[in-house]
Short mmCIF file of C-alpha atoms in Angstrom, two decimals:
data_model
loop_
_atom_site.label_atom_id
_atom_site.label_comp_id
_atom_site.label_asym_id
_atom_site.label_seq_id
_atom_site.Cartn_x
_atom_site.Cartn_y
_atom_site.Cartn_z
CA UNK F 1 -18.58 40.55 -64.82
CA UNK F 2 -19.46 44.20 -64.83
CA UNK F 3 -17.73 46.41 -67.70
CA UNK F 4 -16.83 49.60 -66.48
CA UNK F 5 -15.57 52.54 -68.41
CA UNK F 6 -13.71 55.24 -67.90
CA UNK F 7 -14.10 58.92 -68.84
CA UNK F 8 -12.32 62.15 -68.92
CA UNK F 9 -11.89 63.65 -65.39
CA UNK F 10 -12.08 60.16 -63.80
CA UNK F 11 -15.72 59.78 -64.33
CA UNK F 12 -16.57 56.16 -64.25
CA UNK F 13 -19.93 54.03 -65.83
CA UNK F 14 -20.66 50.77 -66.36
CA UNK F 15 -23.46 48.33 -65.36
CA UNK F 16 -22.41 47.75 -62.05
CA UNK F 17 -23.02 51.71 -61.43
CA UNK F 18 -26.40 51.78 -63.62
CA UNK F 19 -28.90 53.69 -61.06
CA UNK F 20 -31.95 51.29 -60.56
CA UNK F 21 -35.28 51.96 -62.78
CA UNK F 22 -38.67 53.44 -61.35
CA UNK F 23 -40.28 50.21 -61.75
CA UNK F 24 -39.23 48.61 -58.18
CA UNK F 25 -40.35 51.31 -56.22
CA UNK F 26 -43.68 51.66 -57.93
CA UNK F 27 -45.20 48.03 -58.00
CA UNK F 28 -43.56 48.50 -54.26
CA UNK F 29 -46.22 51.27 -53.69
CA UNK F 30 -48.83 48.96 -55.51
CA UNK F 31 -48.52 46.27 -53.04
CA UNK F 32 -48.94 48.91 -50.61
CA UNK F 33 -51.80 50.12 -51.56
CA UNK F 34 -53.76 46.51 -52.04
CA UNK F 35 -52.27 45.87 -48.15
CA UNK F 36 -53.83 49.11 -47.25
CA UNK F 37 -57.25 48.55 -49.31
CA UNK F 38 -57.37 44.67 -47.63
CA UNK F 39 -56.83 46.23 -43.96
CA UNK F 40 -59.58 49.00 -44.92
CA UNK F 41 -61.56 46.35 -45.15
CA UNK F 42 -60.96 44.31 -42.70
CA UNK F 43 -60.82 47.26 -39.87
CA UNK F 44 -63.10 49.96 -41.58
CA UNK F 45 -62.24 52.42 -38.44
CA UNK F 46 -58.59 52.37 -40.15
CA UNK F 47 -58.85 54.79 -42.93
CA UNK F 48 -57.19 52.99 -46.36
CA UNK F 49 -54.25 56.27 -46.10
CA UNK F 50 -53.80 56.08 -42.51
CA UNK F 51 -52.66 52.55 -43.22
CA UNK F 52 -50.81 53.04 -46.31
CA UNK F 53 -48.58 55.96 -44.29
CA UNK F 54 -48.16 53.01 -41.57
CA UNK F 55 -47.45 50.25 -44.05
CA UNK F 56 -44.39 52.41 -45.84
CA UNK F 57 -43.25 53.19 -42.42
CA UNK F 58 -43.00 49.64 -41.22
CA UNK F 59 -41.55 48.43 -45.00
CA UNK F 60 -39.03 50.97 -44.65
CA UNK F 61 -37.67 49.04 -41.44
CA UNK F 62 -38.13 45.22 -42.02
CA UNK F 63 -35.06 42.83 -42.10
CA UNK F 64 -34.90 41.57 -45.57
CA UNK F 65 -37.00 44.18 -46.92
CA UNK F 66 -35.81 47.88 -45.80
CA UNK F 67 -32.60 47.52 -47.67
CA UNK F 68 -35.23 46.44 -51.48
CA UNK F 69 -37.21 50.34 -49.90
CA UNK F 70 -33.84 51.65 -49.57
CA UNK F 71 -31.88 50.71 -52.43
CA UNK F 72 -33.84 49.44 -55.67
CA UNK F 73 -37.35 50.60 -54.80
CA UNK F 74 -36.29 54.44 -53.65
CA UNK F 75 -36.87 56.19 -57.13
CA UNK F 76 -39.93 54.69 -57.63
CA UNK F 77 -40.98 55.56 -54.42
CA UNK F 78 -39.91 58.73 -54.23
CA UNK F 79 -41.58 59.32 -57.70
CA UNK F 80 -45.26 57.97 -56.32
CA UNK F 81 -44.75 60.63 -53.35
CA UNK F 82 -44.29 63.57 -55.35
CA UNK F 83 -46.09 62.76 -58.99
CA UNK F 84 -48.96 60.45 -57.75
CA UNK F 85 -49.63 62.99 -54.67
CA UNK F 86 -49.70 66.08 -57.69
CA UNK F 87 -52.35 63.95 -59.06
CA UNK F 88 -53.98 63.32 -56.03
CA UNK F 89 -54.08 66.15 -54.90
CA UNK F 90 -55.97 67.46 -58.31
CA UNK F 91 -58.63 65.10 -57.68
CA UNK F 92 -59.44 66.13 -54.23
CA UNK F 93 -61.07 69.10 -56.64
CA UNK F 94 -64.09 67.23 -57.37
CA UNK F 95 -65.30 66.86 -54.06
CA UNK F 96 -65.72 70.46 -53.35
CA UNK F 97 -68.28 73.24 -55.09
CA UNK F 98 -68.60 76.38 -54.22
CA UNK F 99 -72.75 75.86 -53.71
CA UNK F 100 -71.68 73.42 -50.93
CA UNK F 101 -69.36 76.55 -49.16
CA UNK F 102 -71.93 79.02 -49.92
CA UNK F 103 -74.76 76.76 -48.48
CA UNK F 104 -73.12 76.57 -44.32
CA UNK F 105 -73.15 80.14 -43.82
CA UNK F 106 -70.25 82.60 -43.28
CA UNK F 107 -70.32 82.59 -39.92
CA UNK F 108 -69.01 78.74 -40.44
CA UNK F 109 -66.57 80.26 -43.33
CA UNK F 110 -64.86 82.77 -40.78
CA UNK F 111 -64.45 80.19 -38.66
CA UNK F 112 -62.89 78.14 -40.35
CA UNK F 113 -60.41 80.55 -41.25
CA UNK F 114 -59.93 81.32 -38.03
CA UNK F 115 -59.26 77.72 -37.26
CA UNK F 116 -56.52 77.14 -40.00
CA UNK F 117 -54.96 80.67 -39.88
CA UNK F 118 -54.09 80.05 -35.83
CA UNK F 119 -53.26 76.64 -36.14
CA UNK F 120 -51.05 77.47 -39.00
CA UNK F 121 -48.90 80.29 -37.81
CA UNK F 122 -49.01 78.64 -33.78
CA UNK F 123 -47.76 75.59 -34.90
CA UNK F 124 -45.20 77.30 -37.55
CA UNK F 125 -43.92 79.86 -34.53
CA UNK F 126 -43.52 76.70 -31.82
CA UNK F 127 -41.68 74.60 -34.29
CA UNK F 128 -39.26 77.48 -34.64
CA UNK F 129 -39.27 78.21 -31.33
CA UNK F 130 -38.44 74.59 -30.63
CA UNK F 131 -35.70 74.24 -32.80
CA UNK F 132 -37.38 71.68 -35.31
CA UNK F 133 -35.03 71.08 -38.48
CA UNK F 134 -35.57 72.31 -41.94
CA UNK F 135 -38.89 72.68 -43.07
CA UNK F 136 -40.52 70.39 -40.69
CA UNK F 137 -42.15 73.81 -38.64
CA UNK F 138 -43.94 74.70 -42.10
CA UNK F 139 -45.07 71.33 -43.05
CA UNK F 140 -46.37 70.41 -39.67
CA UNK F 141 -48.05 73.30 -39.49
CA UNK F 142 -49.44 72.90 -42.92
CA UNK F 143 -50.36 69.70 -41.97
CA UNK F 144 -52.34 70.28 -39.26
CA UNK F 145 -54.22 73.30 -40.68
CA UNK F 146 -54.90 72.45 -43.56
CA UNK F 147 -55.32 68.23 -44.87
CA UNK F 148 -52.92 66.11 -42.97
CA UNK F 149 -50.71 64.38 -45.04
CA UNK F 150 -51.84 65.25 -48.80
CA UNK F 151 -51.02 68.95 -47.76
CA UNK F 152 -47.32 68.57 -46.77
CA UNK F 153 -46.52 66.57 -49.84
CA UNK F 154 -48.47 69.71 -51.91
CA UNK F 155 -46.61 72.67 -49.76
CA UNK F 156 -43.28 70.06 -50.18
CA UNK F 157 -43.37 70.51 -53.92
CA UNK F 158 -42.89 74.26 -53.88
CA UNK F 159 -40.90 74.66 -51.00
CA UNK F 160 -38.33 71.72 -51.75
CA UNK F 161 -38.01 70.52 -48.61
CA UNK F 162 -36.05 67.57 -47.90
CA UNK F 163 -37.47 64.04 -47.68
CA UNK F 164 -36.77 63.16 -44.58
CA UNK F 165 -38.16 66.25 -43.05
CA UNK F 166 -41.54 65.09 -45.37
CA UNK F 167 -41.47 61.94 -43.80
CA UNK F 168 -40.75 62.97 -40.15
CA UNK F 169 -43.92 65.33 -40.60
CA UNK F 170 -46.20 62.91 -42.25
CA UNK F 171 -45.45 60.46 -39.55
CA UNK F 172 -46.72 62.73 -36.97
CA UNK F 173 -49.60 64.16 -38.23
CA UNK F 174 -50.60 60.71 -39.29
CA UNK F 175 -49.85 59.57 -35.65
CA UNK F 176 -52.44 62.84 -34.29
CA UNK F 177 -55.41 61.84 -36.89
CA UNK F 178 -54.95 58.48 -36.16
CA UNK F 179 -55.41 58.91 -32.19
CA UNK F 180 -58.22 61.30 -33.06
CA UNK F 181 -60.45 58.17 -34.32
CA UNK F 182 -60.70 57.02 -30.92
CA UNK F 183 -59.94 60.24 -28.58
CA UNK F 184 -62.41 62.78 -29.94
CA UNK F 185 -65.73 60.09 -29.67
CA UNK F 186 -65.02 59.55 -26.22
CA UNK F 187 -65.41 63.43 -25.74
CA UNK F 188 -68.57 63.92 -28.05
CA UNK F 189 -71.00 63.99 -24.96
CA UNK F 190 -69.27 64.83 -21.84
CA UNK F 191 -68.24 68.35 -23.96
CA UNK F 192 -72.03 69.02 -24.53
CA UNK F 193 -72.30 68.38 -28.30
CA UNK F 194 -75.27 67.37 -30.19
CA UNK F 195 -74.20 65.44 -33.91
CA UNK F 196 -74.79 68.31 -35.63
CA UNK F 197 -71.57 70.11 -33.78
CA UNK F 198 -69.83 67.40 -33.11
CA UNK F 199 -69.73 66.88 -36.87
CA UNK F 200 -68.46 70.24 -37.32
CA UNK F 201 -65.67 70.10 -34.53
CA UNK F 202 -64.39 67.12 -36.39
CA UNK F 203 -64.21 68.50 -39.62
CA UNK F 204 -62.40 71.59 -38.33
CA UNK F 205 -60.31 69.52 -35.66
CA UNK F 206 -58.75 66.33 -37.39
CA UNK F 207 -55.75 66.59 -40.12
CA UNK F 208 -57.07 63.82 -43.07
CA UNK F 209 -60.53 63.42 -44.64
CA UNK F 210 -60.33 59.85 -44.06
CA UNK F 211 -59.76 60.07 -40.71
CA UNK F 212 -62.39 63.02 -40.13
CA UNK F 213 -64.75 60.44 -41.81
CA UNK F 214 -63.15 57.89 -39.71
CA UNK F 215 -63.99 59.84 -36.05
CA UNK F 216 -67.52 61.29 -37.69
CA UNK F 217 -69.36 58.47 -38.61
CA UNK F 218 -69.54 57.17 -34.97
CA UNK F 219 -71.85 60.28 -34.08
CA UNK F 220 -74.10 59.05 -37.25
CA UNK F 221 -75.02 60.34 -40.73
CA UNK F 222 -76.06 63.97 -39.58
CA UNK F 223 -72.64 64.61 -38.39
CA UNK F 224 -70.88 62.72 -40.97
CA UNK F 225 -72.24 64.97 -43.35
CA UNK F 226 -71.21 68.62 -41.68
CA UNK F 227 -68.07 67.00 -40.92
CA UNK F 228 -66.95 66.49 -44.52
CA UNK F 229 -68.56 69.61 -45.54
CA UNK F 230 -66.65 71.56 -43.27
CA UNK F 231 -63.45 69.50 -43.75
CA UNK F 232 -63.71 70.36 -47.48
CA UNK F 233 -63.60 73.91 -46.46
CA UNK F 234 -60.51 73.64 -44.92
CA UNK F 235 -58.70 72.05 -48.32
CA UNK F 236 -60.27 74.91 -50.20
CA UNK F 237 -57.06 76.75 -48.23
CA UNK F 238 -54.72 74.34 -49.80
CA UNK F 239 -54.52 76.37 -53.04
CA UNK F 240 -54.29 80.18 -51.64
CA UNK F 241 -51.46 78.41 -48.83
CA UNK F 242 -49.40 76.77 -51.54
CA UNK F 243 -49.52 79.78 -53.69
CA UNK F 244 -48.54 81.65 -50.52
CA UNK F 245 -45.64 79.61 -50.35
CA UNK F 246 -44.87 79.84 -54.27
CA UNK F 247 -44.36 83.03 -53.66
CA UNK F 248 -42.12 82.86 -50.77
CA UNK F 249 -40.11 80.53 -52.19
CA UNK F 250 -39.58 83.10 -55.36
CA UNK F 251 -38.76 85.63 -53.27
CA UNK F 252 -35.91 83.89 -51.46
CA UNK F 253 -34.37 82.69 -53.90
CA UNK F 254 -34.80 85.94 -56.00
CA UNK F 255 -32.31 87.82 -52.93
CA UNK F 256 -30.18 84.52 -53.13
CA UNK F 257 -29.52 85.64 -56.82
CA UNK F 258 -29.22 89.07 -55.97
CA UNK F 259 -26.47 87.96 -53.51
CA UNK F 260 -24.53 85.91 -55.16
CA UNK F 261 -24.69 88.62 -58.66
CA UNK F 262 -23.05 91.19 -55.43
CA UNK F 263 -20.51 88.89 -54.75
CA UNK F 264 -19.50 87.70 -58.03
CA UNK F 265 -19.01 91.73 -58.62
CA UNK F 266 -17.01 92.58 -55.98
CA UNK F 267 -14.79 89.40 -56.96
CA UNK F 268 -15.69 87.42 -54.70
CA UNK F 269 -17.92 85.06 -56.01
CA UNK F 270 -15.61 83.81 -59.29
CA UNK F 271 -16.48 80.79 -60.84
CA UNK F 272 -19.91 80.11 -58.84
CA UNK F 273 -22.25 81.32 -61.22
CA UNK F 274 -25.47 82.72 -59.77
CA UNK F 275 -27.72 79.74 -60.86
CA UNK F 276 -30.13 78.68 -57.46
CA UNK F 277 -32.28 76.61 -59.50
CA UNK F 278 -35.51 76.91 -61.38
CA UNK F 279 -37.42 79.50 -60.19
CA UNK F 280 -40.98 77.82 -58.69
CA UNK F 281 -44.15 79.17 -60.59
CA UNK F 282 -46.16 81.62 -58.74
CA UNK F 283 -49.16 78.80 -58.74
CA UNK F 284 -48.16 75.86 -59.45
CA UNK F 285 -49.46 73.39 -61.78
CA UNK F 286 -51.59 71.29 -59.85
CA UNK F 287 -53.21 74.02 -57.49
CA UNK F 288 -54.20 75.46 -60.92
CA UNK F 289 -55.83 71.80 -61.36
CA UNK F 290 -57.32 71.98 -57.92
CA UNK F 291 -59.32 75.02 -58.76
CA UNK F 292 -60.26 73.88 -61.93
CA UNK F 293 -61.74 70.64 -60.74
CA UNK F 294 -63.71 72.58 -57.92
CA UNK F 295 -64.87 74.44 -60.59
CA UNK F 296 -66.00 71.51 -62.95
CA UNK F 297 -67.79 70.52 -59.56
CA UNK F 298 -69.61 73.57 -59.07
CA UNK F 299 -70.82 73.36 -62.65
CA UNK F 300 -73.22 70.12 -61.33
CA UNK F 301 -72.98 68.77 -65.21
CA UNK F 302 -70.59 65.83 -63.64
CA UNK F 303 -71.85 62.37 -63.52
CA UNK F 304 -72.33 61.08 -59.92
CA UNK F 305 -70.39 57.60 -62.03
CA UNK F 306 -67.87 60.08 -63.04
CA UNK F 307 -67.29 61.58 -59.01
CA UNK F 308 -67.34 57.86 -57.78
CA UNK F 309 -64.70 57.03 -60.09
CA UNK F 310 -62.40 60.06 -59.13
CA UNK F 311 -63.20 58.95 -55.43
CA UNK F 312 -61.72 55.95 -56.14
CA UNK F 313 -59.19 56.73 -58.24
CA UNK F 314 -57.93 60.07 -55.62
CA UNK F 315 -57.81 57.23 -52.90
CA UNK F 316 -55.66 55.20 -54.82
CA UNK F 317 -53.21 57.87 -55.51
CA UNK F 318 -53.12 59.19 -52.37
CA UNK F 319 -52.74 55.98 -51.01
CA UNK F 320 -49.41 54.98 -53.44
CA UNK F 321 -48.05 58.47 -52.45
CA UNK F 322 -48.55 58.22 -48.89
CA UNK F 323 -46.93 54.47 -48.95
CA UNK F 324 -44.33 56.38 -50.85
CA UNK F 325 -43.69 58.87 -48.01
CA UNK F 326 -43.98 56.56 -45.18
CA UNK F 327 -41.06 54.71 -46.78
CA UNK F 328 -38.76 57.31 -46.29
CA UNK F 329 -39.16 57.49 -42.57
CA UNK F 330 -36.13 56.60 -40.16
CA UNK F 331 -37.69 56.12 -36.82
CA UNK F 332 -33.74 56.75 -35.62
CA UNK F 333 -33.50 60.58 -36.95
CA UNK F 334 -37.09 60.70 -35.78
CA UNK F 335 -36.47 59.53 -32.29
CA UNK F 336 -33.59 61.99 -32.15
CA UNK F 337 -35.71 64.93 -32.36
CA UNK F 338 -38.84 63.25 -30.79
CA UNK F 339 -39.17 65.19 -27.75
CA UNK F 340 -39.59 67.94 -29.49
CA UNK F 341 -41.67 66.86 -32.64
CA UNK F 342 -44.24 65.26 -29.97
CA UNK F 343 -44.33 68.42 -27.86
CA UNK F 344 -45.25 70.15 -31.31
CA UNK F 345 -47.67 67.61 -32.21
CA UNK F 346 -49.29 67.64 -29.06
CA UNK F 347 -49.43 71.73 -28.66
CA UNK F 348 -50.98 72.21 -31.94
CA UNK F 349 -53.63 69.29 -31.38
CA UNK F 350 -54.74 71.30 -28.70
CA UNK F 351 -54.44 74.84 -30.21
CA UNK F 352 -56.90 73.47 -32.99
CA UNK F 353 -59.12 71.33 -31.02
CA UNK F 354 -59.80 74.43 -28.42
CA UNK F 355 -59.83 76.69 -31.27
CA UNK F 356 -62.24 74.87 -33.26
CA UNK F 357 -64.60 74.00 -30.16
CA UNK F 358 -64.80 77.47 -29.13
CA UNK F 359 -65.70 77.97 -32.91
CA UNK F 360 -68.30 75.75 -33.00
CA UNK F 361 -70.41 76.97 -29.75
CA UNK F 362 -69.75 80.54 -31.53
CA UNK F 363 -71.41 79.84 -34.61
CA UNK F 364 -73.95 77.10 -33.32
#
């Protein structure tokens, strides 16, 4: 039998009330992972994170399971969405140099910022427009722009947005990418594109790396190659966008201070306190890690052993925190509001497929 204590002020502990460890959740996202890795390889058209975002999704609503994702496993899994995706998202450094953005030209560069800055603040201005909850407008949009699913957990960091609106917006970019593998192929030809732009529309077009990878390789290596190339431009914007945000979020909660110091003034605030938190860092932490690994990258001094092992080991991470995130869907909330999360999907698909195609024929 449980002891429990009591306390002053009828605070109560004991065993029975112990919160469960980290541990559950984490060799949860493990298995996940190895389940994601084994269908990788059994499907290689299914990108290892596109099924690790599935796989938490479908653990997260299995009888005799959901309630172990809900209950024991949800710190641990919470923990590999945040942490794990901090790291990830670090090591997504090392595949980017500066040589490789200098090398495709800036008529390529301002398109691609033309790409990401529309699809951003279109998708951002529909979701509010729509009536989306929370932050999902901002992290869809960030999504979308930007790198799929590793860029909402980064933007999720500094803006603190709640899980469930993380999930909800993972889930649907994942759903996009994952219907680009098999949409954009069938329109490589009858839109008039050689490999070369194909490749390019990809990379500026579809949400995740693995999934631009995913949809590229069926044109062949030439457009593999400007696909990833111009993919990696777009995560480039991760850094100034999550700084962007940093800031934002400062701001806010700078006048939410400033408020609440009024109101405690004028008397009416007594007893609150004007504490909203710990104020976010202008840049945080792991953007500053971002940078730095492009930087190491530019340097060319790093082993190609060394890159393949960070390839490996970003997957991995990714992977864990994406399993992590897909756990903390509810299809119910999401069906709720699925009207108008698919009409937002499906608008800013085509805002940043047209946008991007025009691009391409532009700068071809």
């Amino acid at each position: 039998m449980a002891v429990i204590n009591a306390r002053p002020g009828g605070a109560r502990t004991g065993t029975a009330a112990a919160p469960p460890g980290k541990l559950p959740g984490l060799a949860m996202a493990v298995l996940g992972v190895a389940l994601a890795w084994a269908a990788h390889r059994l499907v290689p058209a299914v990108p290892m994170l596109t099924a690790a975002v599935v796989l938490g999704i479908a653990a997260a609503h299995l009888p005799g399971v959901k309630a172990r994702v809900r209950g024991a496993g949800r710190p641990g899994l919470t923990l590999a969405g945040k942490r794990l995706m901090r790291v990830g998202v670090v090591l997504l450094g090392l595949k980017l140099s500066v040589g490789d953005v200098l090398g495709v030209g800036w008529a390529t560069v301002a398109m691609v910022l033309v790409v990401v800055t529309a699809t951003f603040f279109g998708t951002l201005w529909l979701g509010r427009r729509l009536g989306l909850r929370g932050d999902q407008p901002l992290l869809i949009a960030t999504g979308y722009s930007i790198c799929g699913a590793s860029a909402i957990g980064a933007v999720s960091e500094v803006s603190g947005s709640d899980e469930e609106d993380v999930a909800t917006s993972v889930a649907l970019v994942t759903l996009c990418g994952t219907l680009a593998i098999a949409v954009l192929p069938l329109l490589h030809h009858p839109l008039g594109l050689d490999d070369t732009q194909f490749g390019r529309w990809v990379g500026a077009g579809v949400h995740d790396v693995g999934q631009v990878v995913a949809t590229a390789q069926t044109a062949g290596p030439a457009a593999l190659g400007e696909a990833v190339l111009v993919k990696l431009m777009r995560v480039a914007l991760l850094a100034p966008l999550v700084a962007a945000v940093a800031v934002s979020v400062s701001r806010r909660r700078a006048h939410a201070r400033a408020a609440a110091a009024v109101e405690e003034s004028a008397g009416e605030g007594a007893g609150k306190g004007t504490a909203q938190g710990k104020r976010p860092p202008l840049v945080p932490l792991f953007v500053v890690g971002f940078l730095a690994m492009v930087a190491v990258r530019s340097t060319g001094a790093v082993p190609g052993g060394v890159l393949d092992a960070a390839q490996h080991a970003q997957e991995l991470l990714l992977a864990a925190a994406l399993f992590g995130l897909g756990s903390a869907v509810h299809l119910p909330s999401l069906i709720r509001t699925g009207g108008r999360v698919a009409a937002l999907g499906l608008c800013s698909w085509v805002v940043i497929a047209g946008v991007s195609y025009g691009g391409v024929l532009l700068t071809a």
